[in-house]
PDB file of C-alpha atoms in Angstrom:
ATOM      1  CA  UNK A   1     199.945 -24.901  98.942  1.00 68.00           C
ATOM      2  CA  UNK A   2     200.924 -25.771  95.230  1.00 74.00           C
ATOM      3  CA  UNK A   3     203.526 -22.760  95.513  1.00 75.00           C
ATOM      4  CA  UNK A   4     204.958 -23.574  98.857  1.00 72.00           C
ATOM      5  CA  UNK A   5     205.695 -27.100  97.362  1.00 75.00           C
ATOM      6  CA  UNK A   6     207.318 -25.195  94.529  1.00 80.00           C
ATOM      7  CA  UNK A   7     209.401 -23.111  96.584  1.00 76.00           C
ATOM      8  CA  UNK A   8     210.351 -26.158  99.017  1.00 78.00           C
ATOM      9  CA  UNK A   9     213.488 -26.919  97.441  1.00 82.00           C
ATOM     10  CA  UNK A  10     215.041 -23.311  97.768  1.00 82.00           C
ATOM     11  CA  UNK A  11     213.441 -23.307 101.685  1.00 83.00           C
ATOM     12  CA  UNK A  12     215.598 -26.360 102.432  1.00 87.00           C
ATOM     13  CA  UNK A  13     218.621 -24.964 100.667  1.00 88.00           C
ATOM     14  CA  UNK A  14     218.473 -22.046 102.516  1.00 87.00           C
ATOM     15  CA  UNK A  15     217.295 -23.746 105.751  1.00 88.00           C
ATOM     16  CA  UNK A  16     220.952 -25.400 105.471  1.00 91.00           C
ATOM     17  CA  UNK A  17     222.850 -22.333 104.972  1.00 91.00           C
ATOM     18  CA  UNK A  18     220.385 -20.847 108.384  1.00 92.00           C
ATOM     19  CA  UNK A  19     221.558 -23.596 110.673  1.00 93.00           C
ATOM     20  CA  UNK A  20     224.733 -24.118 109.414  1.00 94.00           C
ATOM     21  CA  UNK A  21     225.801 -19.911 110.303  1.00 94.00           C
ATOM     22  CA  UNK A  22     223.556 -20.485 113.691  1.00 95.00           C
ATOM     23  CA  UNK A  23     225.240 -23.520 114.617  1.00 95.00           C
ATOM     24  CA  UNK A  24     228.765 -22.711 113.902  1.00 96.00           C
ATOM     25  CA  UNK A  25     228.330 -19.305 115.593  1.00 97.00           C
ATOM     26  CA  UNK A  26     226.380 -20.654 118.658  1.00 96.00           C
ATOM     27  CA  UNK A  27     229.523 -23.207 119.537  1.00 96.00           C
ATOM     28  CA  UNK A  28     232.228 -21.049 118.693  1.00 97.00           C
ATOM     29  CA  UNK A  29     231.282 -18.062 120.694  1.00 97.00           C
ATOM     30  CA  UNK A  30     229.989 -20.115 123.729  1.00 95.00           C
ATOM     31  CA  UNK A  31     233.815 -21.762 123.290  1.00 96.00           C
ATOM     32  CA  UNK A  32     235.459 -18.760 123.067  1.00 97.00           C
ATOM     33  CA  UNK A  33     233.629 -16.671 125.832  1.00 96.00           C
ATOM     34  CA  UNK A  34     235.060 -18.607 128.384  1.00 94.00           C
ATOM     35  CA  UNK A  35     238.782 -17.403 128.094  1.00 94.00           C
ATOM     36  CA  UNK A  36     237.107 -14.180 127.563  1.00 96.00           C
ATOM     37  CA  UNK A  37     235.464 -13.960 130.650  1.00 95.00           C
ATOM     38  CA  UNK A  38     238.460 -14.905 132.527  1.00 93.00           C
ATOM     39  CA  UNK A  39     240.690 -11.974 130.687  1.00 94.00           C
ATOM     40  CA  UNK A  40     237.842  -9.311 131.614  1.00 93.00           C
ATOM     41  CA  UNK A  41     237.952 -10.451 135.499  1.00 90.00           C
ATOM     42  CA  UNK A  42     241.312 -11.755 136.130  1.00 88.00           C
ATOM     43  CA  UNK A  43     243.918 -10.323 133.096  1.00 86.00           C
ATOM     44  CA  UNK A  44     246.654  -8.105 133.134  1.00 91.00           C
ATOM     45  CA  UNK A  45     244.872  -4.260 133.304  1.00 92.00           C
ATOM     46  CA  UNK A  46     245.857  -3.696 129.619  1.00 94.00           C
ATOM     47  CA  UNK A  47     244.351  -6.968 128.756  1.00 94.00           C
ATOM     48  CA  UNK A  48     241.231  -5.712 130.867  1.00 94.00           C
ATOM     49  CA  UNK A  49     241.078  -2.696 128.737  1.00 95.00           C
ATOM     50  CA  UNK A  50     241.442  -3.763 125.665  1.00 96.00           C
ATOM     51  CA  UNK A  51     238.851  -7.196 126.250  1.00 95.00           C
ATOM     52  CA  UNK A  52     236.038  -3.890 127.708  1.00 95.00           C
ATOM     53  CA  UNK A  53     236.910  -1.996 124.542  1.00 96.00           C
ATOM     54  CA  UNK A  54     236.275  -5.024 122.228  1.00 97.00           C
ATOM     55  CA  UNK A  55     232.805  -5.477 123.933  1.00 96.00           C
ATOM     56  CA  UNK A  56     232.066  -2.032 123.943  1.00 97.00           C
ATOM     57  CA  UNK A  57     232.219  -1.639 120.347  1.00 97.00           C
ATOM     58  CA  UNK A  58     230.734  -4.928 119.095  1.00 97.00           C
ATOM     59  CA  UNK A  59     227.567  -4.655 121.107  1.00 95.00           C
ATOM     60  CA  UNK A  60     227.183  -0.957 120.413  1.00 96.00           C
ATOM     61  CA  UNK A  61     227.180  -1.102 116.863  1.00 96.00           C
ATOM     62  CA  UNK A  62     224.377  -3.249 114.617  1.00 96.00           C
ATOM     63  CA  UNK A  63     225.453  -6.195 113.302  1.00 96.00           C
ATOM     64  CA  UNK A  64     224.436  -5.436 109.657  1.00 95.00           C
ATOM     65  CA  UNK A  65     227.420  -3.104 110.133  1.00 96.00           C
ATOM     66  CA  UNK A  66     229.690  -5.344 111.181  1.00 97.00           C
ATOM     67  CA  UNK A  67     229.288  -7.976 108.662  1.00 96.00           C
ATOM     68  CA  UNK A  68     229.533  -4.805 105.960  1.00 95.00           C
ATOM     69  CA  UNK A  69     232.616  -3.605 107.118  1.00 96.00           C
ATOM     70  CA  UNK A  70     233.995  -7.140 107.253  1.00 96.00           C
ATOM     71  CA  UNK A  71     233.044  -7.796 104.130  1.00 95.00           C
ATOM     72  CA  UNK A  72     233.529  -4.512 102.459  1.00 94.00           C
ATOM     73  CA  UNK A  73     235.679  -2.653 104.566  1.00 95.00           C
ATOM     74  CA  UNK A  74     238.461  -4.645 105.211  1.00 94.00           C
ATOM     75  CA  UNK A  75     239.441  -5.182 101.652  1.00 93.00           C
ATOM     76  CA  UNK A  76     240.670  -1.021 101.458  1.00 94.00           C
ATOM     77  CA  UNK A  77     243.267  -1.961 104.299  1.00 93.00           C
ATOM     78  CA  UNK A  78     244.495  -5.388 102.635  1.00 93.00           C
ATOM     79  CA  UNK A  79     242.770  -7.927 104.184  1.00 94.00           C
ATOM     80  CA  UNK A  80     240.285  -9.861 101.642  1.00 94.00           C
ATOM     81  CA  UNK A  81     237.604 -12.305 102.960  1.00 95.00           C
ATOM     82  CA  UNK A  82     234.738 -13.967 101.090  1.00 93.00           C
ATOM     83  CA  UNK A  83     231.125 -13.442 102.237  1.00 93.00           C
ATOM     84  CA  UNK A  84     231.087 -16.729 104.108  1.00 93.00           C
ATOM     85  CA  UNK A  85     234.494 -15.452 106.048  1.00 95.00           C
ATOM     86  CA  UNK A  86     233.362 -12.017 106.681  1.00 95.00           C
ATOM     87  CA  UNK A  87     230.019 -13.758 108.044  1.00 95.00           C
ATOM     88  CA  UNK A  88     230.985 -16.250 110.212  1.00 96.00           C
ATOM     89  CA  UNK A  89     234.073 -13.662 111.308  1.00 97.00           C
ATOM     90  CA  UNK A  90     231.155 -11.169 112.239  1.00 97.00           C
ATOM     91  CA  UNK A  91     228.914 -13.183 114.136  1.00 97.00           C
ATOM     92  CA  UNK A  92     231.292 -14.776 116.237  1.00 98.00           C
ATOM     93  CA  UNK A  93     232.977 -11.836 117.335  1.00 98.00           C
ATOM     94  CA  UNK A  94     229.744  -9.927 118.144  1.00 98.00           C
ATOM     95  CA  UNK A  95     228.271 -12.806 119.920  1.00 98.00           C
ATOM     96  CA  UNK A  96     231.285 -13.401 121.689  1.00 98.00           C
ATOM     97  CA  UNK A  97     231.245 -10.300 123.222  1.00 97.00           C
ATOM     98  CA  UNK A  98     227.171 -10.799 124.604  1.00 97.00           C
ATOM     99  CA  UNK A  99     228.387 -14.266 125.381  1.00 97.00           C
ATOM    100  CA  UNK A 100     231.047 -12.721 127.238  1.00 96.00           C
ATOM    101  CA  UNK A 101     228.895  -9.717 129.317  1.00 96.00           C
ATOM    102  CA  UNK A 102     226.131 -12.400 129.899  1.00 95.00           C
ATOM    103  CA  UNK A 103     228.738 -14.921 131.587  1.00 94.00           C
ATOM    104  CA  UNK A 104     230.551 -11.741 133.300  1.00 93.00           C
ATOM    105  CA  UNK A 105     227.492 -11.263 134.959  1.00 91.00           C
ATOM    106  CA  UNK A 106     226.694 -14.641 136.359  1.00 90.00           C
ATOM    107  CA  UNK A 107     230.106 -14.491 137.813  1.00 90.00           C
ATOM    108  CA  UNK A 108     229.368 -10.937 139.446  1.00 87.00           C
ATOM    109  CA  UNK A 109     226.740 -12.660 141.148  1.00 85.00           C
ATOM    110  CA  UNK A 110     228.281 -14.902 142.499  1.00 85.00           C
ATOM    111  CA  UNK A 111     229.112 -14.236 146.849  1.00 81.00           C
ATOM    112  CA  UNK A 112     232.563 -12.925 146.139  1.00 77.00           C
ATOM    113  CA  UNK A 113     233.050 -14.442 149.553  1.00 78.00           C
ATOM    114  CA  UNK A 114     233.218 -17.858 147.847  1.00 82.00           C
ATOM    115  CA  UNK A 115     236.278 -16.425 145.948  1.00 77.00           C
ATOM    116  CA  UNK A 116     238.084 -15.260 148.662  1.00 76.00           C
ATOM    117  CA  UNK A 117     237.101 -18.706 150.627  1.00 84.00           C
ATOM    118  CA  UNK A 118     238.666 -20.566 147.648  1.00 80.00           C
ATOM    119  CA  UNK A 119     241.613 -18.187 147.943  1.00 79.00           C
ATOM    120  CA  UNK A 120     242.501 -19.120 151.832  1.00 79.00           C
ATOM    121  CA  UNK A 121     242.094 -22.698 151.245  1.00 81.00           C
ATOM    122  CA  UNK A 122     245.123 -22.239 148.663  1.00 76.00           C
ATOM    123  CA  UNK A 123     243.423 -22.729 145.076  1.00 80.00           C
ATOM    124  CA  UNK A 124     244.590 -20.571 142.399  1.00 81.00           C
ATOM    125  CA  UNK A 125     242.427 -17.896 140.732  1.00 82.00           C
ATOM    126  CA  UNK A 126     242.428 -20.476 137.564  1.00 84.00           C
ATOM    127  CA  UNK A 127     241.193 -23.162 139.622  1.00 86.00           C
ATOM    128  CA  UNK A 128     238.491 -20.929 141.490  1.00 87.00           C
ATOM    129  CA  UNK A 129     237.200 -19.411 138.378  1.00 86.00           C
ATOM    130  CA  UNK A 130     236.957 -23.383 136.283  1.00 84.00           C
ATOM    131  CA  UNK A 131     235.389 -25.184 139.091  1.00 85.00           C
ATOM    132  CA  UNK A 132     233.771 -22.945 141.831  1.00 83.00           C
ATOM    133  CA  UNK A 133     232.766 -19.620 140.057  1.00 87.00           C
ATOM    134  CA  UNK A 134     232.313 -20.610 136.127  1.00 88.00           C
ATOM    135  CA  UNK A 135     229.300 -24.153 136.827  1.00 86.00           C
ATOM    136  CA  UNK A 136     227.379 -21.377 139.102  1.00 87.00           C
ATOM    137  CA  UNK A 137     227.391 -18.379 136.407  1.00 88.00           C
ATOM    138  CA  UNK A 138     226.376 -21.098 133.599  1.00 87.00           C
ATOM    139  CA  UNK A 139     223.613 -21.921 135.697  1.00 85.00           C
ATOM    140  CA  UNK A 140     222.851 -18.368 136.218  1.00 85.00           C
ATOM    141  CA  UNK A 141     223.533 -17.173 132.830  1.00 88.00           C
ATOM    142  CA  UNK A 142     220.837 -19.552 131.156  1.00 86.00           C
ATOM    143  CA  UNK A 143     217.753 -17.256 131.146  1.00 86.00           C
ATOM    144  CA  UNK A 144     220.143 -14.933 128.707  1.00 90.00           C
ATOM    145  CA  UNK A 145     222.083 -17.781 127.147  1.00 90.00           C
ATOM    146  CA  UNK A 146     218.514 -19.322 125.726  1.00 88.00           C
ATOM    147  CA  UNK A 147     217.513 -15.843 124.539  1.00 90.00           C
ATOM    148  CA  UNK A 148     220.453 -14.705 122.982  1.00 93.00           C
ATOM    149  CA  UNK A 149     220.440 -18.112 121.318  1.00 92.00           C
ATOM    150  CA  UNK A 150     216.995 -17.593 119.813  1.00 91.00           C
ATOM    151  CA  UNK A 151     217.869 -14.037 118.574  1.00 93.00           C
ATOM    152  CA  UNK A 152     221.218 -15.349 116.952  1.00 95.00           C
ATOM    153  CA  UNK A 153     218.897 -17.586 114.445  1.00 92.00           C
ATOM    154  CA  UNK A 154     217.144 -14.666 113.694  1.00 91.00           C
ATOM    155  CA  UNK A 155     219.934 -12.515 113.013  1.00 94.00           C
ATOM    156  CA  UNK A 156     221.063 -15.292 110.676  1.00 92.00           C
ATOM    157  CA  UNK A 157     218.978 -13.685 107.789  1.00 89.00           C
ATOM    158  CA  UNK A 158     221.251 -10.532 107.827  1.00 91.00           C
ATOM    159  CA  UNK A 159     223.740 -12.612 105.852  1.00 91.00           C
ATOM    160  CA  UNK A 160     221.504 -12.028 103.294  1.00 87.00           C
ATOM    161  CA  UNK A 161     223.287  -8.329 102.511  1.00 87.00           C
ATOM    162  CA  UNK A 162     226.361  -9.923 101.773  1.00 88.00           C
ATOM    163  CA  UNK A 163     224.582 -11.609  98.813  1.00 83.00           C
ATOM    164  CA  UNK A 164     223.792 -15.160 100.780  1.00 83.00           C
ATOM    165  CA  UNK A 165     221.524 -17.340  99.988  1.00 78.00           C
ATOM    166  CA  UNK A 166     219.703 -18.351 103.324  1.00 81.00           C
ATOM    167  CA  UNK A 167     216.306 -18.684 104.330  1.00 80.00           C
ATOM    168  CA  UNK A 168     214.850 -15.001 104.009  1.00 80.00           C
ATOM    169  CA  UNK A 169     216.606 -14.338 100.598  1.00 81.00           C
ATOM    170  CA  UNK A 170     214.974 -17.124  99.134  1.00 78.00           C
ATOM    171  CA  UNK A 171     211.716 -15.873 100.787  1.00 81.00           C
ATOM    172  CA  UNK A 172     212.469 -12.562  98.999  1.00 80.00           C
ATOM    173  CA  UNK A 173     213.274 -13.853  95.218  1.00 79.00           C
ATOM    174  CA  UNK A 174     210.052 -16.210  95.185  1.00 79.00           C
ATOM    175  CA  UNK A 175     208.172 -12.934  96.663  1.00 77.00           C
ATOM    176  CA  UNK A 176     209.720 -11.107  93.718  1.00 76.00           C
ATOM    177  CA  UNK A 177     209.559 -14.004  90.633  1.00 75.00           C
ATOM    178  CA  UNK A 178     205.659 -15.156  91.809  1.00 73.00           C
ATOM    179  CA  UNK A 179     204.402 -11.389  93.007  1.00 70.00           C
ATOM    180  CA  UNK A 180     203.551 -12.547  95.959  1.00 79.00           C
ATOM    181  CA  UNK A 181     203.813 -11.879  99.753  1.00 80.00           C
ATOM    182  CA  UNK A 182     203.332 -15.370 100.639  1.00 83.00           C
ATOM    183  CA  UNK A 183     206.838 -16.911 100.692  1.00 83.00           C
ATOM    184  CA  UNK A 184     207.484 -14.452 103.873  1.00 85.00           C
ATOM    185  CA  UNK A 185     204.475 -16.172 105.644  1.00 87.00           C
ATOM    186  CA  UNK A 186     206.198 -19.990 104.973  1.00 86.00           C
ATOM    187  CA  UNK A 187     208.945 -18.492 106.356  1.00 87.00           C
ATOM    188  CA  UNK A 188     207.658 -17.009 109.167  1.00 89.00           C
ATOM    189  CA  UNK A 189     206.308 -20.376 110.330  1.00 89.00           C
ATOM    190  CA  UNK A 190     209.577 -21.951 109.378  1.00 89.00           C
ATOM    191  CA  UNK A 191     211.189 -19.994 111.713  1.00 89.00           C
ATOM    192  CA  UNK A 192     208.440 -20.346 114.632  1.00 90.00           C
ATOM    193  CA  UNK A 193     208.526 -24.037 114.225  1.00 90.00           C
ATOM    194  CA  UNK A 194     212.549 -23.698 114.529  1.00 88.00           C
ATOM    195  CA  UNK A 195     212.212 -21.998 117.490  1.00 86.00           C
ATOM    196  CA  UNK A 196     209.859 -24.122 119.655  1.00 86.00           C
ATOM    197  CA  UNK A 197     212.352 -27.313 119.811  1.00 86.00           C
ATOM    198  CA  UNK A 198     215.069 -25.124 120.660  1.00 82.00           C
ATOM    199  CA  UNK A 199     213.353 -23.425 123.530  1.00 82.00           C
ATOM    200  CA  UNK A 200     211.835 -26.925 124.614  1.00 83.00           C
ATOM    201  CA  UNK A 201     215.393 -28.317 124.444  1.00 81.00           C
ATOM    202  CA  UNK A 202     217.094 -25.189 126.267  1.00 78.00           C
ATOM    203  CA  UNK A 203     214.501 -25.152 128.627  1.00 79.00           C
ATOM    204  CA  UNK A 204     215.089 -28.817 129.129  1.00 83.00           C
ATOM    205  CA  UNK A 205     218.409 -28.211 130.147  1.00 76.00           C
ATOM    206  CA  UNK A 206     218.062 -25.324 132.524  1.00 74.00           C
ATOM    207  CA  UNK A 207     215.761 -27.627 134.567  1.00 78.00           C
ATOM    208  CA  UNK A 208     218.824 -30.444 134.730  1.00 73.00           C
ATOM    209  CA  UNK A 209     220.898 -28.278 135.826  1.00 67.00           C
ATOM    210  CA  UNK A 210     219.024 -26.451 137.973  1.00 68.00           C
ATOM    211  CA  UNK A 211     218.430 -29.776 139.470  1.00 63.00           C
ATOM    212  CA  UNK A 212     222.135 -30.001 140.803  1.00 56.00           C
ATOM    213  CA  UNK A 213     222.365 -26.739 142.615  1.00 58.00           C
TER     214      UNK A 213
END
């Protein structure tokens, strides 16, 4: 124990920098995979093409890649971000995109007869999709929103490549200064004991709004 009281202060540091990328990432691709959605279903066919494409290549290549080309790549065609930037730029835009897919098929499950009822009554395809089609596929869509959300803070730790100090690097240099394996197993618990509020919490929340269907 004397060693994981040592190592404490570099745990919360990099507990911080694990909840700050999970956070940040979790809100801004929920936000933004709601316009996405819409320009997958309802956009102009270009626009349709170009959202499938987008998907297509973010969820079938790793994310480790991702964050390397943003990071490394993008600087041999001019554009220059700092780790944090390529980070944050690389986990929003792939979880975006399984934001996106998840919520596109909520909607799909959705009676399309509900559409077309909303249709002869007069509301616009905005309308339908905001308040008839988009509360049912967030109810729908929870199973896969709560697991994607618990995969996203694991995936935090690939920040590490980029030369980040979160959680799992700092696991890694007291494994390396105190020749020990031990750090990983504090971490490892860290992590589990992250994890069971947030299900608890998400699960919470399916069952309140399962409560209004």
């Amino acid at each position: 124990m004397e060693l994981f009281w040592t190592l404490l202060p570099s745990f919360i540091a990099g507990l911080k920098v694990t909840l700050g990328y999970w956070s940040i990432t979790l809100v801004a691709s929920f936000i933004l995979c709601l316009p996405a959605v819409y320009l997958c279903l309802h956009g102009v066919k270009p626009i349709q093409y170009l959202m499938r494409a987008y998907i297509y290549v973010m969820r079938g290549t790793p994310l480790m890649l991702q964050l390397m080309f943003f990071y490394f790549g993008l600087p041999y065609m001019g554009i220059v971000l700092d780790r944090v930037q390529a980070a944050f730029l690389a986990f929003i835009l792939n979880y975006t995109a399984y934001f996106t897919e998840i919520l596109r098929g909520g909607i799909q499950s959705i009676d399309v007869g509900q559409g077309e009822a909303a249709q002869l009554l007069g509301f616009s395809r905005t309308y339908t999709f905001i308040h008839i089609l988009l509360p049912q596929a967030l109810r729908n869509s929870i199973p896969s929103f709560i697991n994607e959300t618990l995969t996203l803070l694991k995936d935090t730790c690939l920040v590490s490549v980029l030369g980040t100090d979160e959680l799992l690097r700092y696991a890694r240099i007291g494994a390396g200064t105190y020749a020990t394996g031990v750090p990983f197993v504090y971490v490892g618990i860290i992590y589990l004991l992250l994890n069971l509020p947030m299900v608890k919490g998400l699960n919470w929340v399916e069952k309140k709004l399962n409560a209004y269907r």
